[in-house]
Amino acid sequence: MEEIKIFCPATIANVSCGFDVLGVALDNVGDTMVVRKTSEKGIRITKLEGQDLPMETERNVAGVAGLALLEKGDYEGGFEIEIHKKIKAGSGIGSSAASSTGAVWAMNELLGRPFSTLELVQFSMEGERLASGVAHADNVAPALFGGFTLVRSYAPLDIIPIHTPSELYATVIHPQIEVKTSDSRKILKTNITLADGIKQWGNVGGLIAGLFTEDYDLIGRSLVDHIVEPIRSILIPGFDQVKSEALNAGALGCGISGSGPSIFAFSKGEAMANEVAAAMKNVYKNIGIDYDVHVSKINREGIKTLQ
Amino acid sequence: MEEIKIFCPATIANVSCGFDVLGVALDNVGDTMVVRKTSEKGIRITKLEGQDLPMETERNVAGVAGLALLEKGDYEGGFEIEIHKKIKAGSGIGSSAASSTGAVWAMNELLGRPFSTLELVQFSMEGERLASGVAHADNVAPALFGGFTLVRSYAPLDIIPIHTPSELYATVIHPQIEVKTSDSRKILKTNITLADGIKQWGNVGGLIAGLFTEDYDLIGRSLVDHIVEPIRSILIPGFDQVKSEALNAGALGCGISGSGPSIFAFSKGEAMANEVAAAMKNVYKNIGIDYDVHVSKINREGIKTLQ
């Protein structure tokens, strides 16, 4: 195989209670990439549509992740990468993770899968380091593994795939304002109270239990963030109202997607997820902020080959 | 039914990463209680063997928990309670929880089960308040529900039973020194770093996932406590050596049971749990501290009726 065309899913990181450790992949929101082998060494970004992002290899997350893979392998040639971005940079649904994971996943396919999924996570994290200054894994892990993933530990890196209930749908609304991941990390406090920590790990435990037992009510009760949401939500106009309207409409839970400004809600079933989308939209219509809305089943397989 | 004889299990709270939220019940370590209906109102502790503890109703954890139940019900009579304690007070394996849960569980049986298990947890928490100054639920929940339990939230109280792998055994060693729960709480810091919090909720998520998937290796990797163990272990002579010897012997993980001084280890299979017990014993033999050792399967049913 000399060329591959793939779908790279958008992802929701943190998932309310799981700051820096939890993430989940979406099914019909994502980028398309074409990656092909070249005899020339190195990585070249030959096309980048849909977003105004750097095309130089060392300044592009897909380029940097790809170089990390090339360094570890014994492949003598190189790759060309075309990126057709549908996920907006800075939207909070893993735009950089889609590109970095897509690059290394595709390269691994073209090379006959010499690397494990965990190694692909590590290569992709170099893209995240370029994008945000921190090599986090909470977006790249679900993009590569599919479904929900837990980053149990960073040193050593330990990624745990979590069972994904079949009727779980996500609604994501992206208000058209920009919040940089690096800025939204700066406003976080470096200390938290032990009391808030206890609440947070209680909810992480509840969410994981709810996912394994497909207990949608427990999933909803556990989607509470005592640490990050109270601080970051200040950067997102209308957040409290969007959240309360989503919950009123029947969402299981609602929170900030990644570092924002996108807001996600989970629902049981597609019909409810659409109702929640309508309720969330109304808030931004009334405030007068433009938005994109996505309704998606949870993606269980991660990056997919397209014909 | 006028009288009931029951087994009240010892419990391990916290379980390394799950401070204040996780607990697990043991199967062959626990107290025996006899509870009988009386026409006289109120609760009387008529026998208390095995430990030197207050017998006045208001100063006894079983009495206080029982009074909390009586206040909520419409039962006109009262109860006599005999407690045959085998769990040493202050040992860190839920001595007070065994008595308070046993009292209310037995009373509920004799009254025809008017109360839910969650209500029994709430009554028992009044016993814990008397014992330690804090109405925690991490010991009483597993005693009443059996197996592993998660206190997802205290307000409202939300207890989640967690799947218990069939080959999981606990080894508990109790060095004969006293650490009061109230003292061991005082030395904890009220603030933690966000970085440590992230590690902790990553491990709670990993432990819950490991329990549901019966992934013993993941259970072991998740039994890490970045918050409480580094502080509390200072109060337990030989802790670091006991832990390293338990892990060397093949334990999945090892940590402080509740607020100590007991130290627990989990193993896959009874034979390994016995080997771990031998390794732990040796440390205290060499140091010259007396100890009790228990090896137990995980109790999946909680309190049991005895014939």
PDB file of N, CA and C in Angstrom, chain A residues 168-208:
ATOM      1  N   LEU A 168     -25.042   5.853  23.815  1.00  0.00           N
ATOM      2  CA  LEU A 168     -24.522   7.148  24.264  1.00  0.00           C
ATOM      3  C   LEU A 168     -24.213   8.052  23.062  1.00  0.00           C
ATOM      4  N   TYR A 169     -24.778   9.229  23.062  1.00  0.00           N
ATOM      5  CA  TYR A 169     -24.553  10.223  22.016  1.00  0.00           C
ATOM      6  C   TYR A 169     -23.995  11.503  22.633  1.00  0.00           C
ATOM      7  N   ALA A 170     -23.188  12.188  21.840  1.00  0.00           N
ATOM      8  CA  ALA A 170     -22.650  13.477  22.269  1.00  0.00           C
ATOM      9  C   ALA A 170     -23.244  14.595  21.428  1.00  0.00           C
ATOM     10  N   THR A 171     -23.537  15.697  22.078  1.00  0.00           N
ATOM     11  CA  THR A 171     -23.863  16.938  21.390  1.00  0.00           C
ATOM     12  C   THR A 171     -22.747  17.922  21.731  1.00  0.00           C
ATOM     13  N   VAL A 172     -22.204  18.574  20.706  1.00  0.00           N
ATOM     14  CA  VAL A 172     -21.130  19.538  20.954  1.00  0.00           C
ATOM     15  C   VAL A 172     -21.506  20.852  20.288  1.00  0.00           C
ATOM     16  N   ILE A 173     -21.452  21.926  21.041  1.00  0.00           N
ATOM     17  CA  ILE A 173     -21.679  23.245  20.435  1.00  0.00           C
ATOM     18  C   ILE A 173     -20.399  24.060  20.560  1.00  0.00           C
ATOM     19  N   HIS A 174     -20.012  24.674  19.437  1.00  0.00           N
ATOM     20  CA  HIS A 174     -18.784  25.462  19.405  1.00  0.00           C
ATOM     21  C   HIS A 174     -19.134  26.929  19.164  1.00  0.00           C
ATOM     22  N   PRO A 175     -19.152  27.724  20.218  1.00  0.00           N
ATOM     23  CA  PRO A 175     -19.370  29.165  20.009  1.00  0.00           C
ATOM     24  C   PRO A 175     -18.138  29.750  19.315  1.00  0.00           C
ATOM     25  N   GLN A 176     -18.359  30.627  18.376  1.00  0.00           N
ATOM     26  CA  GLN A 176     -17.268  31.110  17.521  1.00  0.00           C
ATOM     27  C   GLN A 176     -16.425  32.167  18.212  1.00  0.00           C
ATOM     28  N   ILE A 177     -15.817  31.752  19.304  1.00  0.00           N
ATOM     29  CA  ILE A 177     -14.820  32.589  19.978  1.00  0.00           C
ATOM     30  C   ILE A 177     -13.594  31.724  20.137  1.00  0.00           C
ATOM     31  N   GLU A 178     -12.415  32.328  20.270  1.00  0.00           N
ATOM     32  CA  GLU A 178     -11.222  31.501  20.391  1.00  0.00           C
ATOM     33  C   GLU A 178     -10.696  31.507  21.809  1.00  0.00           C
ATOM     34  N   VAL A 179     -10.435  30.315  22.340  1.00  0.00           N
ATOM     35  CA  VAL A 179      -9.745  30.169  23.627  1.00  0.00           C
ATOM     36  C   VAL A 179      -8.543  29.279  23.350  1.00  0.00           C
ATOM     37  N   LYS A 180      -7.342  29.801  23.529  1.00  0.00           N
ATOM     38  CA  LYS A 180      -6.151  28.982  23.281  1.00  0.00           C
ATOM     39  C   LYS A 180      -5.928  28.024  24.441  1.00  0.00           C
ATOM     40  N   THR A 181      -5.595  26.774  24.110  1.00  0.00           N
ATOM     41  CA  THR A 181      -5.334  25.781  25.146  1.00  0.00           C
ATOM     42  C   THR A 181      -4.292  26.292  26.129  1.00  0.00           C
ATOM     43  N   SER A 182      -3.260  26.923  25.607  1.00  0.00           N
ATOM     44  CA  SER A 182      -2.190  27.387  26.501  1.00  0.00           C
ATOM     45  C   SER A 182      -2.719  28.446  27.472  1.00  0.00           C
ATOM     46  N   ASP A 183      -3.585  29.353  26.993  1.00  0.00           N
ATOM     47  CA  ASP A 183      -4.176  30.365  27.885  1.00  0.00           C
ATOM     48  C   ASP A 183      -5.076  29.714  28.919  1.00  0.00           C
ATOM     49  N   SER A 184      -5.887  28.748  28.488  1.00  0.00           N
ATOM     50  CA  SER A 184      -6.866  28.176  29.397  1.00  0.00           C
ATOM     51  C   SER A 184      -6.193  27.287  30.444  1.00  0.00           C
ATOM     52  N   ARG A 185      -4.957  26.876  30.195  1.00  0.00           N
ATOM     53  CA  ARG A 185      -4.208  26.157  31.237  1.00  0.00           C
ATOM     54  C   ARG A 185      -3.624  27.132  32.240  1.00  0.00           C
ATOM     55  N   LYS A 186      -3.240  28.315  31.753  1.00  0.00           N
ATOM     56  CA  LYS A 186      -2.579  29.282  32.640  1.00  0.00           C
ATOM     57  C   LYS A 186      -3.485  29.723  33.783  1.00  0.00           C
ATOM     58  N   ILE A 187      -4.797  29.792  33.543  1.00  0.00           N
ATOM     59  CA  ILE A 187      -5.674  30.311  34.587  1.00  0.00           C
ATOM     60  C   ILE A 187      -5.994  29.268  35.654  1.00  0.00           C
ATOM     61  N   LEU A 188      -5.586  28.039  35.446  1.00  0.00           N
ATOM     62  CA  LEU A 188      -5.852  27.008  36.462  1.00  0.00           C
ATOM     63  C   LEU A 188      -4.930  27.218  37.664  1.00  0.00           C
ATOM     64  N   LYS A 189      -5.456  26.867  38.827  1.00  0.00           N
ATOM     65  CA  LYS A 189      -4.644  26.960  40.035  1.00  0.00           C
ATOM     66  C   LYS A 189      -3.745  25.733  40.141  1.00  0.00           C
ATOM     67  N   THR A 190      -2.587  25.889  40.719  1.00  0.00           N
ATOM     68  CA  THR A 190      -1.690  24.735  40.852  1.00  0.00           C
ATOM     69  C   THR A 190      -2.026  23.903  42.083  1.00  0.00           C
ATOM     70  N   ASN A 191      -2.830  24.465  42.996  1.00  0.00           N
ATOM     71  CA  ASN A 191      -3.280  23.701  44.163  1.00  0.00           C
ATOM     72  C   ASN A 191      -4.796  23.620  44.189  1.00  0.00           C
ATOM     73  N   ILE A 192      -5.289  22.528  44.744  1.00  0.00           N
ATOM     74  CA  ILE A 192      -6.727  22.354  44.937  1.00  0.00           C
ATOM     75  C   ILE A 192      -6.934  21.900  46.376  1.00  0.00           C
ATOM     76  N   THR A 193      -8.159  22.003  46.874  1.00  0.00           N
ATOM     77  CA  THR A 193      -8.387  21.494  48.226  1.00  0.00           C
ATOM     78  C   THR A 193      -8.518  19.967  48.160  1.00  0.00           C
ATOM     79  N   LEU A 194      -8.115  19.326  49.257  1.00  0.00           N
ATOM     80  CA  LEU A 194      -8.284  17.875  49.345  1.00  0.00           C
ATOM     81  C   LEU A 194      -9.765  17.529  49.221  1.00  0.00           C
ATOM     82  N   ALA A 195     -10.630  18.373  49.809  1.00  0.00           N
ATOM     83  CA  ALA A 195     -12.080  18.122  49.762  1.00  0.00           C
ATOM     84  C   ALA A 195     -12.583  18.085  48.311  1.00  0.00           C
ATOM     85  N   ASP A 196     -12.117  19.008  47.476  1.00  0.00           N
ATOM     86  CA  ASP A 196     -12.520  18.996  46.066  1.00  0.00           C
ATOM     87  C   ASP A 196     -11.907  17.802  45.341  1.00  0.00           C
ATOM     88  N   GLY A 197     -10.679  17.458  45.704  1.00  0.00           N
ATOM     89  CA  GLY A 197     -10.044  16.288  45.098  1.00  0.00           C
ATOM     90  C   GLY A 197     -10.854  15.028  45.356  1.00  0.00           C
ATOM     91  N   ILE A 198     -11.316  14.861  46.598  1.00  0.00           N
ATOM     92  CA  ILE A 198     -12.116  13.678  46.965  1.00  0.00           C
ATOM     93  C   ILE A 198     -13.387  13.615  46.114  1.00  0.00           C
ATOM     94  N   LYS A 199     -14.059  14.755  45.963  1.00  0.00           N
ATOM     95  CA  LYS A 199     -15.266  14.789  45.122  1.00  0.00           C
ATOM     96  C   LYS A 199     -14.925  14.387  43.683  1.00  0.00           C
ATOM     97  N   GLN A 200     -13.795  14.900  43.206  1.00  0.00           N
ATOM     98  CA  GLN A 200     -13.421  14.648  41.806  1.00  0.00           C
ATOM     99  C   GLN A 200     -13.126  13.168  41.579  1.00  0.00           C
ATOM    100  N   TRP A 201     -12.335  12.531  42.472  1.00  0.00           N
ATOM    101  CA  TRP A 201     -12.031  11.119  42.203  1.00  0.00           C
ATOM    102  C   TRP A 201     -13.232  10.226  42.505  1.00  0.00           C
ATOM    103  N   GLY A 202     -14.145  10.695  43.340  1.00  0.00           N
ATOM    104  CA  GLY A 202     -15.420   9.978  43.481  1.00  0.00           C
ATOM    105  C   GLY A 202     -16.190   9.974  42.171  1.00  0.00           C
ATOM    106  N   ASN A 203     -16.210  11.112  41.497  1.00  0.00           N
ATOM    107  CA  ASN A 203     -16.931  11.192  40.226  1.00  0.00           C
ATOM    108  C   ASN A 203     -16.229  10.442  39.097  1.00  0.00           C
ATOM    109  N   VAL A 204     -14.907  10.479  39.065  1.00  0.00           N
ATOM    110  CA  VAL A 204     -14.190   9.688  38.055  1.00  0.00           C
ATOM    111  C   VAL A 204     -14.529   8.212  38.243  1.00  0.00           C
ATOM    112  N   GLY A 205     -14.501   7.749  39.501  1.00  0.00           N
ATOM    113  CA  GLY A 205     -14.867   6.359  39.773  1.00  0.00           C
ATOM    114  C   GLY A 205     -16.296   6.065  39.342  1.00  0.00           C
ATOM    115  N   GLY A 206     -17.202   6.991  39.628  1.00  0.00           N
ATOM    116  CA  GLY A 206     -18.607   6.807  39.252  1.00  0.00           C
ATOM    117  C   GLY A 206     -18.800   6.765  37.739  1.00  0.00           C
ATOM    118  N   LEU A 207     -18.087   7.637  37.040  1.00  0.00           N
ATOM    119  CA  LEU A 207     -18.221   7.665  35.580  1.00  0.00           C
ATOM    120  C   LEU A 207     -17.702   6.363  34.965  1.00  0.00           C
ATOM    121  N   ILE A 208     -16.544   5.907  35.413  1.00  0.00           N
ATOM    122  CA  ILE A 208     -15.987   4.648  34.876  1.00  0.00           C
ATOM    123  C   ILE A 208     -16.946   3.492  35.182  1.00  0.00           C
TER     124      ILE A 208
END
